[in-house]
Tab-separated table of C-alpha atoms in Angstrom:
chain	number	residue	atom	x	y	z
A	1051	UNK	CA	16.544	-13.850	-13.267
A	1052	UNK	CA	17.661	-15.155	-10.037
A	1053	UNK	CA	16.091	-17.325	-7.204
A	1054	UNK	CA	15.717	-14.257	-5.127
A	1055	UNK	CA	13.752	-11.994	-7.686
A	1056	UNK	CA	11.473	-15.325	-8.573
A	1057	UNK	CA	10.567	-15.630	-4.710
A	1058	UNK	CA	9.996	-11.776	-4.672
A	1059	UNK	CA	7.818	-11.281	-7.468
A	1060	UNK	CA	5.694	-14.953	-6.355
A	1061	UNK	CA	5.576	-13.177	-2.411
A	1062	UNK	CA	4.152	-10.148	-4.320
A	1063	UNK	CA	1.198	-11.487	-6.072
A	1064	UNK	CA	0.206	-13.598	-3.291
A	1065	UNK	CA	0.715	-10.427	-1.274
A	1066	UNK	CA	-1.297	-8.311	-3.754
A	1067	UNK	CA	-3.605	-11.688	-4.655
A	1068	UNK	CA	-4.477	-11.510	-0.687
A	1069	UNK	CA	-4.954	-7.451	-0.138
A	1070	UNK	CA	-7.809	-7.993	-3.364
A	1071	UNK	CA	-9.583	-10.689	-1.426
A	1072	UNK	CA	-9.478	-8.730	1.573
A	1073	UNK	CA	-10.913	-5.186	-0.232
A	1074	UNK	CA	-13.878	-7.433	-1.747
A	1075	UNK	CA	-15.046	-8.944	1.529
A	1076	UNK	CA	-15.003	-5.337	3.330
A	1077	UNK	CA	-16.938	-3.776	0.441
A	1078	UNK	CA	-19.509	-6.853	0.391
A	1079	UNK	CA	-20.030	-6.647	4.098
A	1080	UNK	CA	-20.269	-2.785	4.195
A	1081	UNK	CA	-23.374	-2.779	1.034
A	1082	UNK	CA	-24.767	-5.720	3.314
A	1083	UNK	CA	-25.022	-3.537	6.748
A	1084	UNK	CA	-25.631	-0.816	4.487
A	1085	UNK	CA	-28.761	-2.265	3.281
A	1086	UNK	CA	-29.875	-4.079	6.716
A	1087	UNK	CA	-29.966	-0.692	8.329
A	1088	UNK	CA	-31.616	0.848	5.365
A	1089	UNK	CA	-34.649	-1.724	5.093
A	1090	UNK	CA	-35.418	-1.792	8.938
A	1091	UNK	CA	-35.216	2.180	9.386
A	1092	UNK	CA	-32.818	2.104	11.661
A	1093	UNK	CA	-30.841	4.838	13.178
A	1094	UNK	CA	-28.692	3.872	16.448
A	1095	UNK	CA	-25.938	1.544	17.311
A	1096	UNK	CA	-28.527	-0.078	19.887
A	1097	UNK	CA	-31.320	-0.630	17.520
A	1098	UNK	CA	-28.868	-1.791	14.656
A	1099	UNK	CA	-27.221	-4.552	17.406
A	1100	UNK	CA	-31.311	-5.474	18.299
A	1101	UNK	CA	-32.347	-5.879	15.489
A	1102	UNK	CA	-29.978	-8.030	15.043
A	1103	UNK	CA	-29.660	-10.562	17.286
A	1104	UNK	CA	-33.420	-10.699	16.679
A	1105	UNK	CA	-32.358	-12.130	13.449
A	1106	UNK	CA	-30.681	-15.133	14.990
């Protein structure tokens, strides 16, 4: 193994290490809206952005 296949396969799993981290925060954030808008009943952009900045 060279120097340029060791730098490949290290640029990979970051690479791959960094697309995981990435997939986790969108699916955490999505079952958190997901819920908000499910336990206030709410059905439009405008009430979903009023409710909350009521919350802050």
């Amino acid at each position: 193994m060279d120097i340029n296949m060791t730098t490949e396969i290290v640029i990979g799993i970051i690479l791959i290490s960094a697309a995981l981290a990435l997939l986790l925060a969108v699916l955490f954030w999505s079952r958190f809206i997901i819920r908000f808008i499910q336990k206030h009943d709410l059905h439009s952009p405008r009430e979903i952005l009023k409710k909350l900045h009521e919350r802050r």
